[in-house]
């Protein structure tokens, strides 16, 4: 039973295996979030946001548990003595970042390929570079499932604000 539970946790955390793809797993994981995003666009914006928040909360546990399970196979160096490294195979946090990034599309009922593309590209740019404060600080200083999840939530929030402006003024 424990093996099955751990298999489910790893499956969720890795975006049903997308995180195991060898090159830019975060991008593959983010792309994987587009399908459930489109499915959730049929919901009201309030329910969409509620589901996204719920998934963030349970993601804290999922990411922490998965990081703990993957610690033996994680070859990434722990430079900051973080207890739980943001293993690149864990992409649940990217899913939540994408959901938050694309919230304006749902709220403003402007789910277009162009808006989704812009939101996706901006999210990947912010998530990969960690160049906008406090993304870099969060990534380096917060550990555990909360730290794994928070930098993507903040990146998604920044993209959400930009996407709101793009949609509202276009």
PDB file of C-alpha atoms in Angstrom:
ATOM      1  CA  UNK A   1       0.000   0.000   0.000  1.00  0.00           C
ATOM      2  CA  UNK A   2       2.837   2.388   0.840  1.00  0.00           C
ATOM      3  CA  UNK A   3       4.482   1.716  -2.527  1.00  0.00           C
ATOM      4  CA  UNK A   4       1.242   2.540  -4.317  1.00  0.00           C
ATOM      5  CA  UNK A   5       0.848   5.735  -2.278  1.00  0.00           C
ATOM      6  CA  UNK A   6       4.418   6.809  -3.057  1.00  0.00           C
ATOM      7  CA  UNK A   7       3.845   5.992  -6.738  1.00  0.00           C
ATOM      8  CA  UNK A   8       0.773   8.258  -6.755  1.00  0.00           C
ATOM      9  CA  UNK A   9       2.661  11.081  -5.010  1.00  0.00           C
ATOM     10  CA  UNK A  10       5.540  10.837  -7.493  1.00  0.00           C
ATOM     11  CA  UNK A  11       3.093  10.652 -10.395  1.00  0.00           C
ATOM     12  CA  UNK A  12       1.303  13.817  -9.298  1.00  0.00           C
ATOM     13  CA  UNK A  13       4.499  15.670  -8.414  1.00  0.00           C
ATOM     14  CA  UNK A  14       6.114  14.870 -11.763  1.00  0.00           C
ATOM     15  CA  UNK A  15       3.086  15.882 -13.817  1.00  0.00           C
ATOM     16  CA  UNK A  16       2.263  12.258 -14.604  1.00  0.00           C
ATOM     17  CA  UNK A  17       5.851  11.650 -15.677  1.00  0.00           C
ATOM     18  CA  UNK A  18       6.523  14.850 -17.646  1.00  0.00           C
ATOM     19  CA  UNK A  19       9.124  15.861 -15.058  1.00  0.00           C
ATOM     20  CA  UNK A  20      11.219  12.858 -16.076  1.00  0.00           C
ATOM     21  CA  UNK A  21      11.726  14.178 -19.606  1.00  0.00           C
ATOM     22  CA  UNK A  22      15.447  14.894 -19.945  1.00  0.00           C
ATOM     23  CA  UNK A  23      15.562  18.451 -21.252  1.00  0.00           C
ATOM     24  CA  UNK A  24      13.819  21.410 -19.484  1.00  0.00           C
ATOM     25  CA  UNK A  25      11.402  19.316 -17.407  1.00  0.00           C
ATOM     26  CA  UNK A  26       9.802  22.479 -15.992  1.00  0.00           C
ATOM     27  CA  UNK A  27       8.794  23.545 -19.476  1.00  0.00           C
ATOM     28  CA  UNK A  28       7.364  20.117 -20.267  1.00  0.00           C
ATOM     29  CA  UNK A  29       5.531  20.175 -16.946  1.00  0.00           C
ATOM     30  CA  UNK A  30       4.164  23.637 -17.681  1.00  0.00           C
ATOM     31  CA  UNK A  31       2.989  22.480 -21.109  1.00  0.00           C
ATOM     32  CA  UNK A  32       1.260  19.569 -19.406  1.00  0.00           C
ATOM     33  CA  UNK A  33      -0.748  22.058 -17.344  1.00  0.00           C
ATOM     34  CA  UNK A  34      -2.357  23.504 -20.480  1.00  0.00           C
ATOM     35  CA  UNK A  35      -4.756  20.555 -20.898  1.00  0.00           C
ATOM     36  CA  UNK A  36      -6.258  20.757 -17.381  1.00  0.00           C
ATOM     37  CA  UNK A  37      -6.251  24.548 -17.738  1.00  0.00           C
ATOM     38  CA  UNK A  38      -8.476  24.300 -20.812  1.00  0.00           C
ATOM     39  CA  UNK A  39     -10.748  21.834 -19.022  1.00  0.00           C
ATOM     40  CA  UNK A  40     -11.099  24.238 -16.094  1.00  0.00           C
ATOM     41  CA  UNK A  41     -11.979  27.179 -18.357  1.00  0.00           C
ATOM     42  CA  UNK A  42     -15.542  25.867 -18.445  1.00  0.00           C
ATOM     43  CA  UNK A  43     -15.847  26.662 -14.746  1.00  0.00           C
ATOM     44  CA  UNK A  44     -16.689  30.039 -13.276  1.00  0.00           C
ATOM     45  CA  UNK A  45     -13.688  32.200 -12.444  1.00  0.00           C
ATOM     46  CA  UNK A  46     -14.468  31.817  -8.722  1.00  0.00           C
ATOM     47  CA  UNK A  47     -14.423  28.017  -8.885  1.00  0.00           C
ATOM     48  CA  UNK A  48     -11.309  28.089 -11.091  1.00  0.00           C
ATOM     49  CA  UNK A  49      -9.464  30.241  -8.558  1.00  0.00           C
ATOM     50  CA  UNK A  50     -10.708  28.119  -5.641  1.00  0.00           C
ATOM     51  CA  UNK A  51      -9.440  24.942  -7.318  1.00  0.00           C
ATOM     52  CA  UNK A  52      -6.090  26.614  -8.026  1.00  0.00           C
ATOM     53  CA  UNK A  53      -5.735  27.649  -4.370  1.00  0.00           C
ATOM     54  CA  UNK A  54      -6.743  24.168  -3.191  1.00  0.00           C
ATOM     55  CA  UNK A  55      -4.178  22.596  -5.536  1.00  0.00           C
ATOM     56  CA  UNK A  56      -1.519  24.982  -4.196  1.00  0.00           C
ATOM     57  CA  UNK A  57      -2.293  23.943  -0.617  1.00  0.00           C
ATOM     58  CA  UNK A  58      -2.186  20.195  -1.298  1.00  0.00           C
ATOM     59  CA  UNK A  59       0.827  20.816  -3.545  1.00  0.00           C
ATOM     60  CA  UNK A  60       2.831  21.878  -0.514  1.00  0.00           C
ATOM     61  CA  UNK A  61       2.431  18.346   0.860  1.00  0.00           C
ATOM     62  CA  UNK A  62       2.824  16.609  -2.510  1.00  0.00           C
ATOM     63  CA  UNK A  63       6.042  18.486  -3.346  1.00  0.00           C
ATOM     64  CA  UNK A  64       7.544  17.992   0.090  1.00  0.00           C
ATOM     65  CA  UNK A  65       6.710  14.282   0.093  1.00  0.00           C
ATOM     66  CA  UNK A  66       8.019  13.821  -3.452  1.00  0.00           C
ATOM     67  CA  UNK A  67      11.234  15.723  -2.652  1.00  0.00           C
ATOM     68  CA  UNK A  68      11.730  13.425   0.326  1.00  0.00           C
ATOM     69  CA  UNK A  69      11.154  10.349  -1.849  1.00  0.00           C
ATOM     70  CA  UNK A  70      13.509  11.600  -4.558  1.00  0.00           C
ATOM     71  CA  UNK A  71      16.310  12.800  -2.283  1.00  0.00           C
ATOM     72  CA  UNK A  72      18.316   9.604  -2.803  1.00  0.00           C
ATOM     73  CA  UNK A  73      18.232   9.950  -6.579  1.00  0.00           C
ATOM     74  CA  UNK A  74      18.628  13.726  -6.696  1.00  0.00           C
ATOM     75  CA  UNK A  75      22.060  14.539  -8.077  1.00  0.00           C
ATOM     76  CA  UNK A  76      21.578  18.282  -7.644  1.00  0.00           C
ATOM     77  CA  UNK A  77      23.910  19.815  -5.072  1.00  0.00           C
ATOM     78  CA  UNK A  78      22.340  21.297  -1.985  1.00  0.00           C
ATOM     79  CA  UNK A  79      24.314  24.570  -1.955  1.00  0.00           C
ATOM     80  CA  UNK A  80      22.228  26.335   0.685  1.00  0.00           C
ATOM     81  CA  UNK A  81      21.737  23.434   3.097  1.00  0.00           C
ATOM     82  CA  UNK A  82      18.079  23.310   2.175  1.00  0.00           C
ATOM     83  CA  UNK A  83      16.341  20.288   3.583  1.00  0.00           C
ATOM     84  CA  UNK A  84      14.222  19.770   0.469  1.00  0.00           C
ATOM     85  CA  UNK A  85      15.753  20.654  -2.886  1.00  0.00           C
ATOM     86  CA  UNK A  86      13.421  21.800  -5.652  1.00  0.00           C
ATOM     87  CA  UNK A  87      14.115  18.713  -7.727  1.00  0.00           C
ATOM     88  CA  UNK A  88      13.658  19.574 -11.419  1.00  0.00           C
ATOM     89  CA  UNK A  89      11.515  16.469 -11.872  1.00  0.00           C
ATOM     90  CA  UNK A  90       8.883  17.950  -9.543  1.00  0.00           C
ATOM     91  CA  UNK A  91       6.574  19.973 -11.786  1.00  0.00           C
ATOM     92  CA  UNK A  92       3.373  20.184  -9.718  1.00  0.00           C
ATOM     93  CA  UNK A  93       4.476  23.702  -8.793  1.00  0.00           C
ATOM     94  CA  UNK A  94       4.684  24.616 -12.493  1.00  0.00           C
ATOM     95  CA  UNK A  95       1.075  23.495 -12.943  1.00  0.00           C
ATOM     96  CA  UNK A  96      -0.082  25.864 -10.216  1.00  0.00           C
ATOM     97  CA  UNK A  97       2.068  28.657 -11.622  1.00  0.00           C
ATOM     98  CA  UNK A  98       0.448  28.182 -15.029  1.00  0.00           C
ATOM     99  CA  UNK A  99      -3.048  28.109 -13.519  1.00  0.00           C
ATOM    100  CA  UNK A 100      -2.416  31.371 -11.657  1.00  0.00           C
ATOM    101  CA  UNK A 101      -0.713  32.961 -14.682  1.00  0.00           C
ATOM    102  CA  UNK A 102      -3.677  32.214 -16.923  1.00  0.00           C
ATOM    103  CA  UNK A 103      -6.374  33.250 -14.447  1.00  0.00           C
ATOM    104  CA  UNK A 104      -7.033  36.535 -16.333  1.00  0.00           C
ATOM    105  CA  UNK A 105      -8.019  34.507 -19.398  1.00  0.00           C
ATOM    106  CA  UNK A 106     -10.727  32.795 -17.359  1.00  0.00           C
ATOM    107  CA  UNK A 107     -11.848  35.829 -15.381  1.00  0.00           C
ATOM    108  CA  UNK A 108     -12.064  38.116 -18.409  1.00  0.00           C
ATOM    109  CA  UNK A 109     -13.395  35.313 -20.642  1.00  0.00           C
ATOM    110  CA  UNK A 110     -10.537  35.807 -23.111  1.00  0.00           C
ATOM    111  CA  UNK A 111      -9.238  32.258 -23.489  1.00  0.00           C
ATOM    112  CA  UNK A 112      -7.401  32.604 -26.803  1.00  0.00           C
ATOM    113  CA  UNK A 113      -4.380  30.780 -28.123  1.00  0.00           C
ATOM    114  CA  UNK A 114      -2.441  34.064 -28.140  1.00  0.00           C
ATOM    115  CA  UNK A 115      -3.275  34.926 -24.503  1.00  0.00           C
ATOM    116  CA  UNK A 116      -2.404  31.410 -23.343  1.00  0.00           C
ATOM    117  CA  UNK A 117       0.837  31.521 -25.350  1.00  0.00           C
ATOM    118  CA  UNK A 118       1.832  34.905 -23.887  1.00  0.00           C
ATOM    119  CA  UNK A 119       1.011  33.754 -20.344  1.00  0.00           C
ATOM    120  CA  UNK A 120       2.917  30.497 -20.831  1.00  0.00           C
ATOM    121  CA  UNK A 121       6.044  32.190 -22.236  1.00  0.00           C
ATOM    122  CA  UNK A 122       6.084  34.875 -19.537  1.00  0.00           C
ATOM    123  CA  UNK A 123       5.632  32.279 -16.807  1.00  0.00           C
ATOM    124  CA  UNK A 124       8.506  30.152 -18.111  1.00  0.00           C
ATOM    125  CA  UNK A 125      10.712  33.248 -18.442  1.00  0.00           C
ATOM    126  CA  UNK A 126      10.038  34.377 -14.859  1.00  0.00           C
ATOM    127  CA  UNK A 127      10.237  30.861 -13.422  1.00  0.00           C
ATOM    128  CA  UNK A 128      13.474  29.918 -15.166  1.00  0.00           C
ATOM    129  CA  UNK A 129      15.392  33.155 -14.605  1.00  0.00           C
ATOM    130  CA  UNK A 130      14.128  33.959 -11.091  1.00  0.00           C
ATOM    131  CA  UNK A 131      15.269  37.491 -11.931  1.00  0.00           C
ATOM    132  CA  UNK A 132      12.358  39.412 -10.426  1.00  0.00           C
ATOM    133  CA  UNK A 133      12.454  39.848  -6.650  1.00  0.00           C
ATOM    134  CA  UNK A 134      11.611  37.956  -4.511  1.00  0.00           C
ATOM    135  CA  UNK A 135      11.736  34.884  -6.807  1.00  0.00           C
ATOM    136  CA  UNK A 136      15.479  34.320  -6.435  1.00  0.00           C
ATOM    137  CA  UNK A 137      15.366  34.839  -2.679  1.00  0.00           C
ATOM    138  CA  UNK A 138      12.461  32.392  -2.290  1.00  0.00           C
ATOM    139  CA  UNK A 139      14.222  29.791  -4.417  1.00  0.00           C
ATOM    140  CA  UNK A 140      17.465  30.062  -2.419  1.00  0.00           C
ATOM    141  CA  UNK A 141      16.114  30.488   1.109  1.00  0.00           C
ATOM    142  CA  UNK A 142      12.794  28.719   1.559  1.00  0.00           C
ATOM    143  CA  UNK A 143      12.728  24.977   1.637  1.00  0.00           C
ATOM    144  CA  UNK A 144      10.178  22.249   1.985  1.00  0.00           C
ATOM    145  CA  UNK A 145       7.034  21.937  -0.050  1.00  0.00           C
ATOM    146  CA  UNK A 146       6.153  25.550   0.701  1.00  0.00           C
ATOM    147  CA  UNK A 147       9.409  26.840  -0.781  1.00  0.00           C
ATOM    148  CA  UNK A 148       9.061  24.588  -3.824  1.00  0.00           C
ATOM    149  CA  UNK A 149       5.546  25.904  -4.446  1.00  0.00           C
ATOM    150  CA  UNK A 150       5.939  29.568  -3.501  1.00  0.00           C
ATOM    151  CA  UNK A 151       8.389  30.730  -6.169  1.00  0.00           C
ATOM    152  CA  UNK A 152       6.078  29.433  -8.907  1.00  0.00           C
ATOM    153  CA  UNK A 153       3.048  30.976  -7.242  1.00  0.00           C
ATOM    154  CA  UNK A 154       4.791  34.365  -7.115  1.00  0.00           C
ATOM    155  CA  UNK A 155       5.995  34.040 -10.735  1.00  0.00           C
ATOM    156  CA  UNK A 156       2.421  33.160 -11.699  1.00  0.00           C
ATOM    157  CA  UNK A 157       1.115  36.172  -9.804  1.00  0.00           C
ATOM    158  CA  UNK A 158       3.473  38.520 -11.693  1.00  0.00           C
ATOM    159  CA  UNK A 159       2.370  37.024 -15.011  1.00  0.00           C
ATOM    160  CA  UNK A 160      -1.264  37.286 -13.936  1.00  0.00           C
ATOM    161  CA  UNK A 161      -0.871  41.043 -13.405  1.00  0.00           C
ATOM    162  CA  UNK A 162       0.821  41.507 -16.773  1.00  0.00           C
ATOM    163  CA  UNK A 163      -1.749  39.359 -18.559  1.00  0.00           C
ATOM    164  CA  UNK A 164      -4.597  41.295 -16.924  1.00  0.00           C
ATOM    165  CA  UNK A 165      -3.089  44.495 -18.362  1.00  0.00           C
ATOM    166  CA  UNK A 166      -2.497  42.993 -21.809  1.00  0.00           C
ATOM    167  CA  UNK A 167      -6.055  41.677 -22.080  1.00  0.00           C
ATOM    168  CA  UNK A 168      -7.692  44.761 -20.563  1.00  0.00           C
ATOM    169  CA  UNK A 169      -5.885  47.188 -22.882  1.00  0.00           C
ATOM    170  CA  UNK A 170      -6.106  45.193 -26.094  1.00  0.00           C
TER     171      UNK A 170
END
